[in-house]
CSV table of C-alpha atoms in Angstrom, one decimal:
chain,number,residue,atom,x,y,z
A,1,MET,CA,-15.3,-15.2,5.1
A,2,SER,CA,-17.0,-11.9,5.6
A,3,PRO,CA,-16.4,-11.7,9.4
A,4,VAL,CA,-12.6,-11.8,8.8
A,5,ALA,CA,-12.2,-9.2,6.1
A,6,PRO,CA,-13.3,-6.2,8.1
A,7,GLU,CA,-10.5,-6.8,10.6
A,8,LEU,CA,-7.8,-6.2,7.9
A,9,THR,CA,-5.9,-3.0,7.9
A,10,LEU,CA,-5.5,-0.9,4.7
A,11,PRO,CA,-2.0,-2.3,3.9
A,12,GLU,CA,-3.3,-5.8,4.4
A,13,GLU,CA,-6.2,-5.2,2.1
A,14,LEU,CA,-3.9,-3.7,-0.5
A,15,LEU,CA,-1.6,-6.7,-0.4
A,16,LEU,CA,-4.5,-9.1,-0.8
A,17,LEU,CA,-5.8,-7.1,-3.8
A,18,ALA,CA,-2.3,-6.9,-5.3
A,19,LEU,CA,-1.1,-10.5,-4.9
A,20,ASP,CA,-2.3,-13.4,-7.2
A,21,PRO,CA,-3.9,-15.7,-4.7
A,22,GLN,CA,-2.6,-18.8,-6.4
A,23,ARG,CA,1.0,-17.8,-7.5
A,24,GLY,CA,1.6,-15.1,-4.8
A,25,LYS,CA,3.0,-12.8,-7.4
A,26,PRO,CA,2.0,-9.1,-7.5
A,27,TYR,CA,-0.1,-7.8,-10.4
A,28,CYS,CA,2.0,-4.6,-10.4
A,29,ARG,CA,5.7,-3.9,-10.1
A,30,ASN,CA,7.2,-5.1,-6.8
A,31,ARG,CA,8.7,-1.7,-6.0
A,32,PHE,CA,5.4,0.1,-6.7
A,33,LEU,CA,3.6,-2.3,-4.3
A,34,GLU,CA,6.2,-1.5,-1.6
A,35,TYR,CA,5.4,2.2,-2.0
A,36,GLY,CA,1.7,1.5,-1.8
A,37,VAL,CA,2.0,-0.6,1.3
A,38,ALA,CA,4.0,2.1,3.1
A,39,GLY,CA,1.4,4.7,2.0
A,40,ALA,CA,-1.4,2.5,3.2
A,41,VAL,CA,0.2,2.2,6.6
A,42,LEU,CA,0.2,6.0,6.8
A,43,ALA,CA,-3.4,6.2,5.6
A,44,GLU,CA,-4.4,3.7,8.3
A,45,LEU,CA,-2.7,5.7,11.0
A,46,GLU,CA,-4.5,8.8,9.7
A,47,LEU,CA,-7.9,7.1,9.8
A,48,ARG,CA,-7.1,6.1,13.4
A,49,GLY,CA,-6.4,9.7,14.3
A,50,ARG,CA,-2.6,9.3,15.0
A,51,ILE,CA,-1.1,11.4,12.1
A,52,SER,CA,-2.0,14.0,9.6
A,53,GLY,CA,-0.6,15.1,6.3
A,54,GLN,CA,0.2,18.8,5.8
A,55,LEU,CA,2.2,20.4,3.0
A,56,GLY,CA,3.5,16.9,1.9
A,57,ARG,CA,4.8,16.1,5.4
A,58,ILE,CA,3.7,13.5,8.0
A,59,ARG,CA,2.9,15.0,11.4
A,60,VAL,CA,2.1,12.9,14.5
A,61,ILE,CA,-0.9,14.4,16.3
A,62,SER,CA,-1.5,11.6,18.8
A,63,PRO,CA,1.5,9.4,19.9
A,64,SER,CA,-0.6,6.8,21.7
A,65,ALA,CA,0.3,3.4,20.2
A,66,PRO,CA,-2.4,1.5,18.2
A,67,GLU,CA,-3.2,-2.1,19.1
A,68,VAL,CA,-1.9,-3.4,15.8
A,69,PRO,CA,1.9,-4.0,16.3
A,70,LEU,CA,2.9,-2.9,12.8
A,71,LEU,CA,1.0,0.4,13.2
A,72,ALA,CA,2.5,0.9,16.6
A,73,GLN,CA,6.0,0.3,15.3
A,74,VAL,CA,5.6,2.7,12.4
A,75,LEU,CA,4.1,5.4,14.6
A,76,GLY,CA,7.0,5.0,17.1
A,77,SER,CA,9.5,5.6,14.3
A,78,LEU,CA,8.0,9.0,13.3
A,79,PRO,CA,9.1,12.3,14.8
A,80,PRO,CA,7.0,13.3,17.9
A,81,PRO,CA,4.5,16.1,17.7
A,82,ASP,CA,6.3,19.2,16.6
A,83,LYS,CA,4.3,21.8,18.5
A,84,GLY,CA,3.3,24.0,15.6
A,85,ARG,CA,6.6,24.3,13.8
A,86,LEU,CA,5.9,25.1,10.1
A,87,MET,CA,8.3,22.5,8.6
A,88,GLY,CA,8.0,19.9,11.3
A,89,GLY,CA,7.4,16.2,10.7
A,90,VAL,CA,9.0,14.3,7.8
A,91,SER,CA,8.5,14.3,4.1
A,92,ALA,CA,5.8,11.8,3.1
A,93,LYS,CA,7.4,11.1,-0.3
A,94,ARG,CA,10.9,10.6,1.2
A,95,TRP,CA,9.6,8.4,4.1
A,96,ILE,CA,7.7,6.1,1.7
A,97,ARG,CA,10.7,5.8,-0.6
A,98,ARG,CA,13.1,5.0,2.2
A,99,THR,CA,10.9,2.6,4.2
A,100,GLY,CA,8.6,0.9,1.6
A,101,ARG,CA,10.5,-2.3,1.4
A,102,HIS,CA,10.9,-2.8,5.1
A,103,VAL,CA,7.2,-1.9,5.9
A,104,GLU,CA,6.0,-4.3,3.2
A,105,GLU,CA,8.1,-7.1,4.6
A,106,LEU,CA,6.8,-6.5,8.1
A,107,CYS,CA,3.2,-6.6,6.8
A,108,LEU,CA,3.8,-9.8,4.8
A,109,GLU,CA,5.4,-11.4,7.9
A,110,HIS,CA,2.3,-10.4,9.9
A,111,LEU,CA,0.0,-12.0,7.3
A,112,VAL,CA,2.1,-15.1,7.2
A,113,GLY,CA,2.1,-15.3,11.0
A,114,ARG,CA,-1.7,-15.1,11.0
A,115,SER,CA,-1.9,-17.8,8.3
A,116,VAL,CA,-3.5,-15.5,5.8
A,117,LEU,CA,-0.6,-15.9,3.4
A,118,ARG,CA,1.9,-18.6,2.8
A,119,ARG,CA,5.6,-17.9,2.2
A,120,GLU,CA,7.3,-19.9,-0.6
A,121,THR,CA,11.0,-19.4,-1.2
A,122,ARG,CA,12.3,-19.8,-4.8
A,123,ARG,CA,15.6,-19.2,-6.5
A,124,PHE,CA,16.2,-17.0,-9.5
A,125,LEU,CA,18.4,-19.0,-12.0
A,126,GLY,CA,18.8,-21.5,-9.2
A,127,LEU,CA,20.9,-19.1,-7.2
A,128,LEU,CA,19.3,-15.9,-5.8
A,129,PRO,CA,16.5,-16.6,-3.3
A,130,TYR,CA,13.2,-14.7,-3.5
A,131,HIS,CA,9.7,-15.1,-2.0
A,132,ARG,CA,6.2,-15.5,-3.2
A,133,HIS,CA,3.2,-15.2,-1.0
A,134,PRO,CA,0.1,-17.1,-2.2
A,135,ALA,CA,-3.1,-17.1,-0.1
A,136,ALA,CA,-3.5,-19.7,2.5
A,137,ASP,CA,-7.2,-19.6,1.9
A,138,PRO,CA,-8.4,-18.1,-1.5
A,139,ALA,CA,-11.7,-17.2,0.1
A,140,LEU,CA,-10.2,-14.2,2.0
A,141,PRO,CA,-8.7,-12.4,-1.1
A,142,ALA,CA,-12.0,-13.2,-2.9
A,143,ALA,CA,-13.9,-11.5,-0.1
A,144,VAL,CA,-11.6,-8.4,-0.2
A,145,ARG,CA,-12.1,-8.2,-4.0
A,146,GLU,CA,-15.9,-8.5,-3.6
A,147,ARG,CA,-15.9,-5.7,-1.0
A,148,PHE,CA,-13.8,-3.5,-3.2
A,149,ALA,CA,-16.1,-4.1,-6.2
A,150,ALA,CA,-19.1,-3.2,-4.0
A,151,THR,CA,-17.4,0.0,-2.9
A,152,GLU,CA,-16.5,0.8,-6.5
A,153,ALA,CA,-20.0,0.2,-7.7
A,154,ALA,CA,-21.3,2.6,-5.1
A,155,GLY,CA,-18.8,5.3,-6.2
A,156,PHE,CA,-16.4,5.0,-3.3
A,157,PRO,CA,-18.7,6.7,-0.7
A,158,ASP,CA,-16.6,6.3,2.4
A,159,PRO,CA,-13.1,7.7,3.3
A,160,ARG,CA,-11.6,4.2,3.7
A,161,GLY,CA,-12.8,3.0,0.4
A,162,ARG,CA,-11.6,6.2,-1.4
A,163,THR,CA,-8.2,5.9,0.1
A,164,LEU,CA,-7.8,2.3,-0.9
A,165,ALA,CA,-9.0,3.1,-4.4
A,166,ALA,CA,-6.5,6.0,-4.6
A,167,LEU,CA,-3.6,3.7,-3.5
A,168,VAL,CA,-4.7,1.0,-6.0
A,169,SER,CA,-4.6,3.6,-8.8
A,170,ALA,CA,-1.3,5.1,-7.6
A,171,ILE,CA,0.6,1.8,-8.0
A,172,GLY,CA,-1.0,0.9,-11.3
A,173,LEU,CA,-3.2,-1.8,-9.9
A,174,SER,CA,-6.6,-0.6,-11.0
A,175,GLY,CA,-6.5,-2.5,-14.3
A,176,ALA,CA,-6.3,-5.7,-12.4
A,177,VAL,CA,-9.0,-5.1,-9.8
A,178,ALA,CA,-11.4,-2.4,-11.1
A,179,GLN,CA,-14.7,-3.7,-12.5
A,180,GLY,CA,-16.1,-0.5,-14.0
A,181,GLY,CA,-13.9,0.0,-17.0
A,182,LEU,CA,-12.2,3.2,-18.1
A,183,ARG,CA,-14.7,5.4,-16.3
A,184,SER,CA,-14.1,3.8,-13.0
A,185,ARG,CA,-10.3,3.9,-13.5
A,186,SER,CA,-10.6,7.6,-14.3
A,187,THR,CA,-12.5,8.2,-11.1
A,188,MET,CA,-9.9,6.3,-9.1
A,189,ARG,CA,-7.1,8.3,-10.8
A,190,GLY,CA,-8.8,11.5,-9.7
A,191,LEU,CA,-8.9,10.3,-6.1
A,192,VAL,CA,-5.1,10.2,-5.9
A,193,ARG,CA,-5.0,14.0,-6.0
A,194,ASP,CA,-7.3,14.2,-2.9
A,195,GLU,CA,-5.5,11.6,-0.8
A,196,TRP,CA,-2.1,12.8,0.4
A,197,THR,CA,-0.7,9.3,1.1
A,198,ALA,CA,-1.7,8.1,-2.4
A,199,TYR,CA,-0.3,11.3,-4.0
A,200,ALA,CA,3.1,10.7,-2.2
A,201,VAL,CA,3.1,7.1,-3.5
A,202,ARG,CA,2.4,8.3,-7.0
A,203,GLN,CA,5.2,10.8,-6.8
A,204,ASN,CA,7.6,7.9,-6.1
A,205,VAL,CA,6.1,5.8,-8.9
A,206,ARG,CA,6.6,8.6,-11.4
A,207,GLN,CA,10.1,9.2,-10.2
A,208,ASP,CA,11.0,5.6,-10.8
A,209,LYS,CA,9.4,5.6,-14.3
A,210,ALA,CA,11.2,8.8,-15.2
A,211,ASN,CA,14.5,7.2,-14.0
A,212,ARG,CA,13.9,4.1,-16.1
A,213,SER,CA,12.9,6.2,-19.1
A,214,GLY,CA,16.0,8.3,-18.7
A,215,SER,CA,18.3,5.3,-18.6
A,216,GLY,CA,16.7,3.8,-21.7
A,217,ALA,CA,14.9,1.0,-19.9
A,218,GLY,CA,11.4,2.2,-20.8
A,219,GLY,CA,8.9,3.9,-18.6
A,220,GLY,CA,5.7,1.8,-18.9
A,221,GLY,CA,4.1,-0.8,-16.6
A,222,GLY,CA,2.9,1.0,-13.5
A,223,GLY,CA,0.9,3.9,-12.2
A,224,ASP,CA,-2.4,5.0,-13.7
A,225,ASP,CA,-1.1,8.2,-15.3
């Protein structure tokens, strides 16, 4: 199982951490997970040297397409390099909010196509169809969780681990995956401020919670605020 896990991208790792391997149901709100996956795609592109985040905006710095089709598709949808314009690029918060659902669906389709996840179609009240995505082999999500736990125990020493931890915290997932208690969750919450992709995700989470609170629906249940 360990040779497979390192080949996963950040959005794939986040999904495998977030989805119950047996039921295929996320441990956090669906909408927050969509934001997280979109943010994770941006983070993966940044780690591969294709984009950067400046003043809350996404800027393409290298338009060469990555080998991973999803990453190539997302990169191709972003504005080309803006040659030094101060307000070039696109708002990270707005892009994540607008594309989160579509990006998550593309990522799920990729994992289903690779037989990492299975897709089960169910119906709400016997009428409205929806999907669940249990693991095809529970060993892979277990390996991802083990690797996350090892990185957590080491204090998130590498950029990739810190970014994943920040995204986990931003969508309210740390309670389900963190092993180090309140101290570890506090550390992960602090990482959100340092990772622009996770910060943009948390801005959207907070906006949704504020909207729900304002409409009288209650504001709890997501984001490690």
